[in-house]
Structure formats: C-alpha cells, structure tokens
Coordinates of C-alpha atoms in Angstrom, one line a residue:
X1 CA -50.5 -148.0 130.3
X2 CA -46.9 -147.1 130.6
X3 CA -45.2 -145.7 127.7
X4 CA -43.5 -148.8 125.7
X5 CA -46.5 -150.2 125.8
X6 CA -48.2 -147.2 124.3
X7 CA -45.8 -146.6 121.6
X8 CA -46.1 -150.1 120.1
X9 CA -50.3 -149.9 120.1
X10 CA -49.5 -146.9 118.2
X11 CA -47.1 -148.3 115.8
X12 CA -49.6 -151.4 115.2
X13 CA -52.6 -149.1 115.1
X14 CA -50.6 -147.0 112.5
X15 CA -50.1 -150.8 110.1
X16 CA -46.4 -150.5 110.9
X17 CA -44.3 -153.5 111.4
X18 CA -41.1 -153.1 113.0
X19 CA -38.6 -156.0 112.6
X20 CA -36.5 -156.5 115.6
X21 CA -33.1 -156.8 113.8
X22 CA -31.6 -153.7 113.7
X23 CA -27.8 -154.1 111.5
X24 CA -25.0 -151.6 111.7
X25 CA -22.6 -151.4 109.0
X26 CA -21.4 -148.8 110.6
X27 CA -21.4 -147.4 114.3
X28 CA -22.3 -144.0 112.8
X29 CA -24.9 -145.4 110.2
X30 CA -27.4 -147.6 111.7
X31 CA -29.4 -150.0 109.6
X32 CA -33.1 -151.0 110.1
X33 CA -35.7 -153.3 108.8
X34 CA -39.3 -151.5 109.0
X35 CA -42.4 -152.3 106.9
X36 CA -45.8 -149.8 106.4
X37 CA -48.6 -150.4 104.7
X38 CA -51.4 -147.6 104.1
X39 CA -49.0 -144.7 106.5
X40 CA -49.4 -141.3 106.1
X41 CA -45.7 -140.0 105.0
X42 CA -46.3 -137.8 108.0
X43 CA -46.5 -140.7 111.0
X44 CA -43.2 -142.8 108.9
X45 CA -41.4 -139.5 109.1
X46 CA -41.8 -139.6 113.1
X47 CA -41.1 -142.9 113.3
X48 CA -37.8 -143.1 111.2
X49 CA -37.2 -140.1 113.4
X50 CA -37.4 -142.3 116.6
X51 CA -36.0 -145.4 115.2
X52 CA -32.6 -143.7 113.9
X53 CA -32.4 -140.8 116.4
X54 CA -32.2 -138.1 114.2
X55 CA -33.8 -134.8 113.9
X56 CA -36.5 -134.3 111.1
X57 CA -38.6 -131.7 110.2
X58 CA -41.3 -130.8 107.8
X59 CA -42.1 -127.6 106.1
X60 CA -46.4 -128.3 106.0
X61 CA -47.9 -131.3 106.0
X62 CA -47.8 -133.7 103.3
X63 CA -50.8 -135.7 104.0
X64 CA -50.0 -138.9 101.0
X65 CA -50.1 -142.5 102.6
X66 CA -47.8 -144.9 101.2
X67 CA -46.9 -148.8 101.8
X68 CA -43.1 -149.4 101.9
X69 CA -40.9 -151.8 102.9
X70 CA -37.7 -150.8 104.3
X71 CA -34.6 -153.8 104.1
X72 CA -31.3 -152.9 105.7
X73 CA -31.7 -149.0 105.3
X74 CA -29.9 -146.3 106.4
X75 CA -31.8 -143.1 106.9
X76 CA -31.0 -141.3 103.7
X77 CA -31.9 -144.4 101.8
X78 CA -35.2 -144.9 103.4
X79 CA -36.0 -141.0 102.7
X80 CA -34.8 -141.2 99.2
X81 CA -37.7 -144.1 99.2
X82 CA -40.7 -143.0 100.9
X83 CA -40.3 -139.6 98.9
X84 CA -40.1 -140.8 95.5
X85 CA -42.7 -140.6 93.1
X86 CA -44.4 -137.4 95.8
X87 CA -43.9 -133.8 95.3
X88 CA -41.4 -133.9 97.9
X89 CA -37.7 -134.2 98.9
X90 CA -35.0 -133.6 101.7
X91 CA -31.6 -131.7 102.1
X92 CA -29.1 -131.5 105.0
X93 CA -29.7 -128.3 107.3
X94 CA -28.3 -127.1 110.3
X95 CA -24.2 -126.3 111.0
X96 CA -23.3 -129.6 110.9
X97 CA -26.3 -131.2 108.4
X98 CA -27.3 -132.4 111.7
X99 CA -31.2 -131.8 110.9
X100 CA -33.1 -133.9 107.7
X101 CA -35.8 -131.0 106.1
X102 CA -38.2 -132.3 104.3
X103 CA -39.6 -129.8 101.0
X104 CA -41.8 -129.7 98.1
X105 CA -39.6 -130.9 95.3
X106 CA -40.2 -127.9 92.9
X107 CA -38.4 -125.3 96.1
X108 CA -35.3 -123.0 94.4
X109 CA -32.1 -123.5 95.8
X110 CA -28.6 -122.4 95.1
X111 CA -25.5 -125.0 96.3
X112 CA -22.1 -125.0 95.4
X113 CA -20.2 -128.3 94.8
X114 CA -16.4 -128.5 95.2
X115 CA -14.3 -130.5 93.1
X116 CA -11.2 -132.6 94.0
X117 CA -10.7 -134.8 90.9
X118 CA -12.5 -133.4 87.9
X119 CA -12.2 -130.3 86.4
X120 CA -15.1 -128.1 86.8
X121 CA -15.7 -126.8 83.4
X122 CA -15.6 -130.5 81.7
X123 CA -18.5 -131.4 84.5
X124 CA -20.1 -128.7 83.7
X125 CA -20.9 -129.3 80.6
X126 CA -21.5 -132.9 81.6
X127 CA -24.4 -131.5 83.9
X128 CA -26.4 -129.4 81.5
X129 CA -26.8 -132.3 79.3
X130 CA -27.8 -134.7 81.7
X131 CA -30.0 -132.2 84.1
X132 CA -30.7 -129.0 81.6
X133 CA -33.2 -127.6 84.1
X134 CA -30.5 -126.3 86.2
X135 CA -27.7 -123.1 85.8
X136 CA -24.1 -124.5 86.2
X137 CA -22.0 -122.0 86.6
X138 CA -17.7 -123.1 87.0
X139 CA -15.4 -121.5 88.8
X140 CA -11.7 -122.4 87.5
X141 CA -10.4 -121.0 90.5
X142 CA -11.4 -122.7 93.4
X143 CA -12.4 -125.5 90.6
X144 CA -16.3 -125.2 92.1
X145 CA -19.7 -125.8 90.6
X146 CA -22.5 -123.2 91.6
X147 CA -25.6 -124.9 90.5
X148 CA -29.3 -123.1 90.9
X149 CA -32.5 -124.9 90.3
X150 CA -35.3 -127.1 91.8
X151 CA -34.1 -128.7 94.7
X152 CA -35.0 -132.2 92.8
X153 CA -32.7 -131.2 90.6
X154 CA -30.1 -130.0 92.5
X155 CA -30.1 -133.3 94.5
X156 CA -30.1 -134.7 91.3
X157 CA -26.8 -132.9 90.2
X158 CA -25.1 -134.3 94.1
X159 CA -25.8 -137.2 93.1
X160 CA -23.6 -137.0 89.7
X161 CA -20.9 -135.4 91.3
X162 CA -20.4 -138.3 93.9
X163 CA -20.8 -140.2 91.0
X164 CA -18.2 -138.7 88.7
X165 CA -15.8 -136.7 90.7
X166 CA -13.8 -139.8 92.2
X167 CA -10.1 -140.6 92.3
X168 CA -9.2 -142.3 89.3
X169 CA -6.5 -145.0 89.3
X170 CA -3.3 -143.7 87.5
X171 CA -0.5 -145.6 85.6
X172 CA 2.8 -144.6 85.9
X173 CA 4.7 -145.6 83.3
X174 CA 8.8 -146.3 83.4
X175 CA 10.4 -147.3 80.4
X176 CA 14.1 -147.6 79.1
X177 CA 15.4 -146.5 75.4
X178 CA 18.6 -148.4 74.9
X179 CA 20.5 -148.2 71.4
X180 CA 23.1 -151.6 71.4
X181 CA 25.9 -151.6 69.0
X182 CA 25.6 -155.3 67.1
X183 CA 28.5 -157.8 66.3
X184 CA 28.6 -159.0 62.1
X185 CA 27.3 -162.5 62.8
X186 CA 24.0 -160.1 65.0
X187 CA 21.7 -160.2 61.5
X188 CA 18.7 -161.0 63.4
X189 CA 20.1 -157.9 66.4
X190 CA 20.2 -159.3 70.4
X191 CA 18.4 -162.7 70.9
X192 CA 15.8 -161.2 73.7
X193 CA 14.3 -164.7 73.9
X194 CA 17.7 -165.9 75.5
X195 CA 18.5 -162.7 77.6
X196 CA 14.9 -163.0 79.5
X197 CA 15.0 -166.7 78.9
X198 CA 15.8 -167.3 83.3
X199 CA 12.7 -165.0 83.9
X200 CA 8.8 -165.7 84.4
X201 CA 7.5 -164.9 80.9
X202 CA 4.0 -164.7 79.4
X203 CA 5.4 -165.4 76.4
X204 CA 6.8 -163.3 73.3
X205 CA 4.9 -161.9 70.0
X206 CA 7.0 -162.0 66.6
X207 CA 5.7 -159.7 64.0
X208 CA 8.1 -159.4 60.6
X209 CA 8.0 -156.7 58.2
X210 CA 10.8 -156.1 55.3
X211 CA 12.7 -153.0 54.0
X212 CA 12.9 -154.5 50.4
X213 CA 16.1 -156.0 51.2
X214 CA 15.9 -158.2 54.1
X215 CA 13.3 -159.4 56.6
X216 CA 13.8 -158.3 59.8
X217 CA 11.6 -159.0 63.3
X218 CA 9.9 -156.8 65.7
X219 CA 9.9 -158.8 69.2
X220 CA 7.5 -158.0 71.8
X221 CA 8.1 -159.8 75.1
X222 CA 5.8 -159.8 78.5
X223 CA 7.7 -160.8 81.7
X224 CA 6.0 -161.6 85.1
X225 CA 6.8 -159.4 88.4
X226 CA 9.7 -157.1 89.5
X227 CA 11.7 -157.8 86.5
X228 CA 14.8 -155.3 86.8
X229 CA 14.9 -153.0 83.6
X230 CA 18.0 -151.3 84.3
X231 CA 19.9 -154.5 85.8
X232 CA 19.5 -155.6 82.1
X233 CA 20.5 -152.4 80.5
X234 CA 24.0 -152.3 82.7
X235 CA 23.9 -156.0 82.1
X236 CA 24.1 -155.5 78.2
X237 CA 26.7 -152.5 78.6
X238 CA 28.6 -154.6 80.4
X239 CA 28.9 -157.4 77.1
X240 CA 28.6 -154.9 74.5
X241 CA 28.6 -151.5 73.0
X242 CA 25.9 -149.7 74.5
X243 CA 23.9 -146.3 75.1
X244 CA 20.7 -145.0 76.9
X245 CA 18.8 -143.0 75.0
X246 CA 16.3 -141.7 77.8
X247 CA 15.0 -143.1 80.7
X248 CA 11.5 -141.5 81.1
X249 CA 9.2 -141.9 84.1
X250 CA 5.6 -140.7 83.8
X251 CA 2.5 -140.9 85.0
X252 CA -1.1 -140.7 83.5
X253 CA -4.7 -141.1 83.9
X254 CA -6.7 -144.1 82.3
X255 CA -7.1 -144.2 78.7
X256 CA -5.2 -140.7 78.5
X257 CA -1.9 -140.8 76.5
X258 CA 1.3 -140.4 77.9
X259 CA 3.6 -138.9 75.9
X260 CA 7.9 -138.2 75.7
X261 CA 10.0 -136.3 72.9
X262 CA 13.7 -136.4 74.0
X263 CA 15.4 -134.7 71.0
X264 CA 14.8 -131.4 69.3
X265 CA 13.0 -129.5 66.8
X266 CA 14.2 -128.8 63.6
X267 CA 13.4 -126.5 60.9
X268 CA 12.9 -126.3 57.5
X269 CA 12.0 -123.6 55.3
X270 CA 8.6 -125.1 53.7
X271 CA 7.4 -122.2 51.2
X272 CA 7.9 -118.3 50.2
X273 CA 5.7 -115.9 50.6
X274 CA 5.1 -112.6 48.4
X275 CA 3.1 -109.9 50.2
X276 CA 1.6 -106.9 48.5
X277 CA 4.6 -105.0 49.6
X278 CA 6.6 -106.6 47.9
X279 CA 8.3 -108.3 50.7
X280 CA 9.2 -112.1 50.8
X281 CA 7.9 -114.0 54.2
X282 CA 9.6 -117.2 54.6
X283 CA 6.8 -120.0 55.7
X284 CA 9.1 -122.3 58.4
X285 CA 7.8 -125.6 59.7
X286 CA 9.7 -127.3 62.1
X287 CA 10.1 -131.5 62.0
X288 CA 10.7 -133.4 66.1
X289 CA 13.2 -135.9 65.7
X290 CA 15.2 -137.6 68.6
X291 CA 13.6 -140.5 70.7
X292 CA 9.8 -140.7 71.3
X293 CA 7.6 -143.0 73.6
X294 CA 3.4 -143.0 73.2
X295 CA 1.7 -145.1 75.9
X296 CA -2.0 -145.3 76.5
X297 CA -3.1 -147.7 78.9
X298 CA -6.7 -148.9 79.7
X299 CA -7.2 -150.5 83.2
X300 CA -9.8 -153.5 82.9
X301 CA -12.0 -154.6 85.7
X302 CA -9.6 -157.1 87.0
X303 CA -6.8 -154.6 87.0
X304 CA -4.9 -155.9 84.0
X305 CA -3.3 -153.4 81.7
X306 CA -4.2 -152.9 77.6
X307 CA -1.3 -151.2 76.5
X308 CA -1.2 -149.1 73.2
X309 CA 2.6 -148.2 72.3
X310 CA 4.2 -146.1 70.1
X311 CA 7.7 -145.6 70.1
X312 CA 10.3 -143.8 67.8
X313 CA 13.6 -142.7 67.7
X314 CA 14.8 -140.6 64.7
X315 CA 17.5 -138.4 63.5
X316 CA 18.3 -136.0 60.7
X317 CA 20.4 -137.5 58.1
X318 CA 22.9 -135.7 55.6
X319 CA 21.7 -135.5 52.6
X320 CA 18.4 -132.7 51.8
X321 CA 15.9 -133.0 49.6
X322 CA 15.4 -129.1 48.0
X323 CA 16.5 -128.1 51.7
X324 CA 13.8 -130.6 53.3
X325 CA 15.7 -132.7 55.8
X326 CA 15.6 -135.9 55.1
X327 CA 14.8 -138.0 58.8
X328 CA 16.1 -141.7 59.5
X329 CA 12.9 -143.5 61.5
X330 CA 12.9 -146.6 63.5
X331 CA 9.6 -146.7 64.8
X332 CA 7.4 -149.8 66.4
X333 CA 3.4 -149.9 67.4
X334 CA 2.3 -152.6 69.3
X335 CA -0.3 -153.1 71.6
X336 CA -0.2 -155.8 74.7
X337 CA -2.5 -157.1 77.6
X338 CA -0.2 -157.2 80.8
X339 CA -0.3 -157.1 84.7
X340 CA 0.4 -154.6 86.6
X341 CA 4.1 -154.4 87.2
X342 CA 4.8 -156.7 84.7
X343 CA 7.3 -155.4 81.9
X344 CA 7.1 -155.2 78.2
X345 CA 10.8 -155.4 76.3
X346 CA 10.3 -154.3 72.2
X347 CA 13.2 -155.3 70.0
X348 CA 13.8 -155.9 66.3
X349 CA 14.0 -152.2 65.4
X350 CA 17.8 -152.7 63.8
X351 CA 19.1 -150.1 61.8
X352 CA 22.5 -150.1 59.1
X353 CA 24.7 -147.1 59.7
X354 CA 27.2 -146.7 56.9
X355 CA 30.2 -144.2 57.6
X356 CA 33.4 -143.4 55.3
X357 CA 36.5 -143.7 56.8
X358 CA 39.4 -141.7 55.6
X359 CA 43.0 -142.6 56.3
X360 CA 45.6 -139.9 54.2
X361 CA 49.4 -139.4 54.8
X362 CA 49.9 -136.0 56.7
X363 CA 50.1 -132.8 54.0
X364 CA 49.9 -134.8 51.2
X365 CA 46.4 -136.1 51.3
X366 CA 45.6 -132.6 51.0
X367 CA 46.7 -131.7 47.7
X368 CA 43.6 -131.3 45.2
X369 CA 44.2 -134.6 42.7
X370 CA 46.9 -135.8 43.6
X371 CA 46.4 -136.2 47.4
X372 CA 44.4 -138.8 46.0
X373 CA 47.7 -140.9 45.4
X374 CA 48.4 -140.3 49.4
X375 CA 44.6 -140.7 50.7
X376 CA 42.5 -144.1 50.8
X377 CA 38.7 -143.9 52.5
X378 CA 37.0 -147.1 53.1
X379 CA 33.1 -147.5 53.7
X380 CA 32.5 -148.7 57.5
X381 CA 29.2 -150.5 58.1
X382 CA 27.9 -150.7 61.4
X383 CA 24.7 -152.0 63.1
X384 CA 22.4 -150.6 65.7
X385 CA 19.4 -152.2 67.3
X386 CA 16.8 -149.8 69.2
X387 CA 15.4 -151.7 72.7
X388 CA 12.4 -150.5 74.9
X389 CA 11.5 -151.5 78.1
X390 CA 7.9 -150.7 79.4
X391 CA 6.8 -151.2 82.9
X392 CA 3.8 -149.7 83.8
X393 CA 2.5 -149.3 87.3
X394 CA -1.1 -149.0 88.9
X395 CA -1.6 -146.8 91.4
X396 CA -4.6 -146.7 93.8
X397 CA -2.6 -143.9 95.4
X398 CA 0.1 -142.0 94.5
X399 CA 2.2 -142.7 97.7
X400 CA 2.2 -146.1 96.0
X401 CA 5.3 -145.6 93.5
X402 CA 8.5 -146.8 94.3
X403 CA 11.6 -147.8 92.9
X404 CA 12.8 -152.0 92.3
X405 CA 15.6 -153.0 93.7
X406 CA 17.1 -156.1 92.2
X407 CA 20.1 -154.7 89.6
X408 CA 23.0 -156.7 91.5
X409 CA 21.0 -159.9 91.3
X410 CA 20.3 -159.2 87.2
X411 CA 24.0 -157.9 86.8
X412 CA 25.9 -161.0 88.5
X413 CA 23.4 -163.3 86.2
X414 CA 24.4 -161.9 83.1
X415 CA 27.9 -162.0 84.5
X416 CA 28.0 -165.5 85.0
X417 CA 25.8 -166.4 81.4
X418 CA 28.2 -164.3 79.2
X419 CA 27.2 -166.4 75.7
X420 CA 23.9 -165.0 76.4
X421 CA 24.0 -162.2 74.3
X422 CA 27.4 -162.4 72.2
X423 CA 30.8 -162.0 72.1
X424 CA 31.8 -159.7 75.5
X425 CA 33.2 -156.1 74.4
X426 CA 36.7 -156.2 73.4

C-alpha cells in the first residue's frame, strides 16, 4: 500500500472526514473544511498539522476525544475550537511565532502588549475589571501593558487589546466666526436662506427666542458637499461691513469635545481675605471672554455626523458691577445630523451696539459748563450679527485632510447676485 493510500485509511479509521474544498481568503491563511467525530485531540492536532502545514507541538498528551466540525477555518480558529471547554490552550513560539504550542490552560505566563491607539493606563484599568485574575502593570513610556497570569487569561487579555486598541476615525472640524455689520432696514440680520439659496440644501431649522423687547431668530442651515466657507465670508466682505473673528481648524476623536477660546482672560477681584496675621489676601477669579466654538460629534454606523454645538462670542462691557465685570454674550446651542463634508451655517445671534458720538468746537468744548454751549454728542446705534460656519470632516486616516478649492466660483456668484444680501458697502 503506497502512502496516499495509507494516510486516507488512517484518516477514515480515525472517523475523520475531510472535505475536498480547501478556500483561501488569503495566500498566507489557508481555509479548510474538516469534520471528526469521536478523535482524540491528539490525532486532530496531527492532522490540522498536515492539512495546513504548520508546525505543532504538544507539551504531554492530552488524551480527551472530541467531535467537531470545522467550516471555512483557518488554523487559529480551528485551535481556538477543538481546545475550548479542555484544560488546554495554544500561544505562538519560536522567532518568528512560526511553531503553534499547545499547554494546559492554568500555565503562568508573562507578555507584554504594545499599544498604538489607546492609552495604556485607561486599558489598564479596563482589563482588571473584565479579567481580574491577571496583574496589569502600564508603562506610560513606551505606552505598554505587562500582563502576568494564566495563559487562558492572558490569551484572554490579546484578545481585548485587538479588540479595543484600534484606530478610531477622527473628525476634523473647520469652522468660520464672522461678525457682519447690518444695514437699518437688516431687523431680522443677513437672510442666510437667500445667500445659500443656489446651493444643495438639507434644509434650515428656525428656533426664536426673545430679549423682552423683540423676537429675534437663531437659523441653523445644512448644505450638501464642498460648499466653500470662506468664498462666502469674502463674498459677504465684499457687500458689507465685515470681520473674522477666528478661523479655527481642529481635529478630535469620536464623541470627545473639541474645544476653541480665542480671546482672553480677565480678572476680577472676587473676595478679601483676613489671615491670622493680620494680612489681607485678595481671592482673584478670572472670567474668558472673546469667541468660543464647542463641537462634539458622534459618528453613526452609516458615517453620518450628530453634531453638538456650542458657540459664544463675548466681550467685557463698560460699566462694573462692585468691580465684577459685567460680559456682553451672544451665545447659540444647537445640535444637527449631517454628512460628512457637509457644512452647518448658524445665524440669528444679532446684537445692538449703542456708542456716543461727540462733536465739540476746538478749545471751547473743553471748558467745564460752558463747553456745553460749544459741544453736542449724539447716541449712534449700530447692529452686529455673529455667523458660524461648521464643516466637519471624517477621517479614516489622517493623510485624508485637505483643503476646498472653490472660493472664485462662490465669489463671482455673489458678484453677479448683489441683492442677495443688501445694499453693497458704500
């Protein structure tokens, strides 16, 4: 009997069934389709060893029979099968893991795990609850796990680190601030509906709130693709008294805030302080004003983007209160579902600035009382409306994050549509 022939009497002797359709996924990681019934763990060890040409060894015997059916398998899957439920496991040995030995489950073991996306210490912790037989041990350094346990349980912890220490997909996040001086007739501040009318929209939310005195309304737009932020901000520069507040660009993980103060830090003297010396300690606390943008996005499934926004732009005002500044707010909080690349405008936010204006003949205004004869000062009024533009980004990579390009189209549309947003700059 030649030696084929022998190994298949074997095989059938043994109550194995070999199905001849062997499927590669992979050139490196064959797939096979192989049924027991009543093996010793022993004879399926040598004949996965065969069948995938690999090198396996076995500390002892194990001397359990099993019936298992193996569908599509690689090699690690099928040992991950036959071993569960024994007292018995496998690790990678050899320089290159290029030999498969197979333990008792319960043999010590020390491995250490390096990290590329996850911070060791926050696994860490994540491991001890979820395998507390083990000793995690992080290294901020070379941001490393060294875990010692069972090697069950230290297979177990591989396992959640393939699981968990992935590349998570990032948002960046560009937006635009844009302050626009308003015209009288502008009581309800720049008609966004008109200026983004010639683009692909999803559509616009209204939300109105009052100030006791008139009712104003915050605008929320979505617009579809490569919309052009700062084409529209030169755009309305171009018709009307304008300024950028801050053009941020920044980038952040899912469901982590992202968050930008452009301003400063003011202080204020909050409380006095009487030691036992007899010394007075002044207690200072310190107020951010200036312009402020809070994004946190959550990435869905199908890729779509749950935006939570906060933005803010502020300023100290004149008068005090007992040496507490007072701060002027214009602040929105919306939140939005949008595409990727898709851009989010936020308008409404108008505010009244009120100035006096003092016109005096030369010398003579100066006089204490009666300067006033030579002196007139008129109250100036003047609206301001606060815009943001929002366009987040998803990046599977970082290498993914580029620049638009379409601000001459935008600018030579707003050129020719002038009656779009008002009465052109004098």
């Amino acid at each position: 009997m030649n030696k084929p022939t022998s190994l298949v009497a074997l095989l059938f002797i043994a109550g194995v069934t070999l199905l001849a359709r062997p499927s590669h996924a992979e050139e490196e990681a064959p797939t096979y389709d192989m049924e027991f019934r009543t093996t010793p763990i022993d004879d399926i060890l040598r004949v996965l060893a065969d069948r995938y040409q690999v090198n396996i060894a076995i500390n002892g015997k194990i001397g359990e029979t099993v019936s298992v059916n193996f569908s599509g398998m690689r090699v690690e899957e099928a040992l991950d099968v036959l071993l569960e439920g024994s007292q018995w496991t496998w690790r990678f040995e050899g320089q290159n893991g290029q030999v498969y030995r197979i333990l008792p489950s319960s043999t010590p073991t020390t491995e250490i795990f390096e990290l590329a996306f996850t911070e060791a210490s926050a696994l860490a912790a994540v491991i001890t609850a979820q395998v507390p037989d083990v000793t995690v041990n992080p290294e901020s350094h070379s941001n490393s796990l060294l875990v010692s346990g069972s090697l069950e349980d230290v297979r177990e912890v591989g396992w959640l680190v393939d699981t968990v220490d992935r590349y998570r997909a990032q948002v960046s996040i560009r937006a635009e601030m844009v302050e626009v001086t308003l015209n009288e007739d502008d009581t309800r501040g720049v008609d966004l509906s008109a200026i983004l009318g010639g683009t692909d929209g999803d559509g616009a939310l209204s939300t109105s709130f009052s100030d006791g005195n008139e009712t104003s309304t915050l605008d929320v737009h979505t617009l579809q693709g490569d919309f052009d932020i700062r084409g529209v901000v030169a755009a309305l520069n171009e018709q009307r008294e304008s300024r950028l507040l801050s053009s941020p660009t920044i980038t952040t993980l899912d469901n982590q805030p992202a968050k930008i103060h452009v301003g400063e830090r003011v202080p204020y003297q909050r409380a006095t302080i009487e030691t036992q010396t007899g010394a007075t300690l002044a207690e200072v606390e310190f107020v951010d004003v200036g312009v402020k943008l809070e994004v946190t996005p959550t990435i869905s499934e199908d890729e779509m983007l749950y935006l939570s926004i906060h933005s803010e732009v502020s300023e100290v005002l004149e008068q005090s209160v007992q040496n507490v500044p007072r701060i002027g707010t214009r602040e929105a909080d919306t939140r939005v579902m949008v595409r990727a690349g898709d851009t989010v405008v936020i308008g409404g936010l108008i505010k009244d600035n009120y100035a006096t204006v003092v016109k005096k003949v030369p010398f003579l205004g100066d006089i204490p009382l009666l300067g006033r004869l030579f002196r007139r000062e008129t109250l100036k009024s003047e609206k301001t409306e606060f815009l943001v533009f929002i366009r987040p980004l998803l990046l599977h990579d970082p290498s993914q994050m580029r620049p638009g390009s379409a601000a001459q189209d935008t600018r030579r549309r707003f050129r020719e549509a002038p009656e779009l947003i008002g009465a052109t700059k004098p």
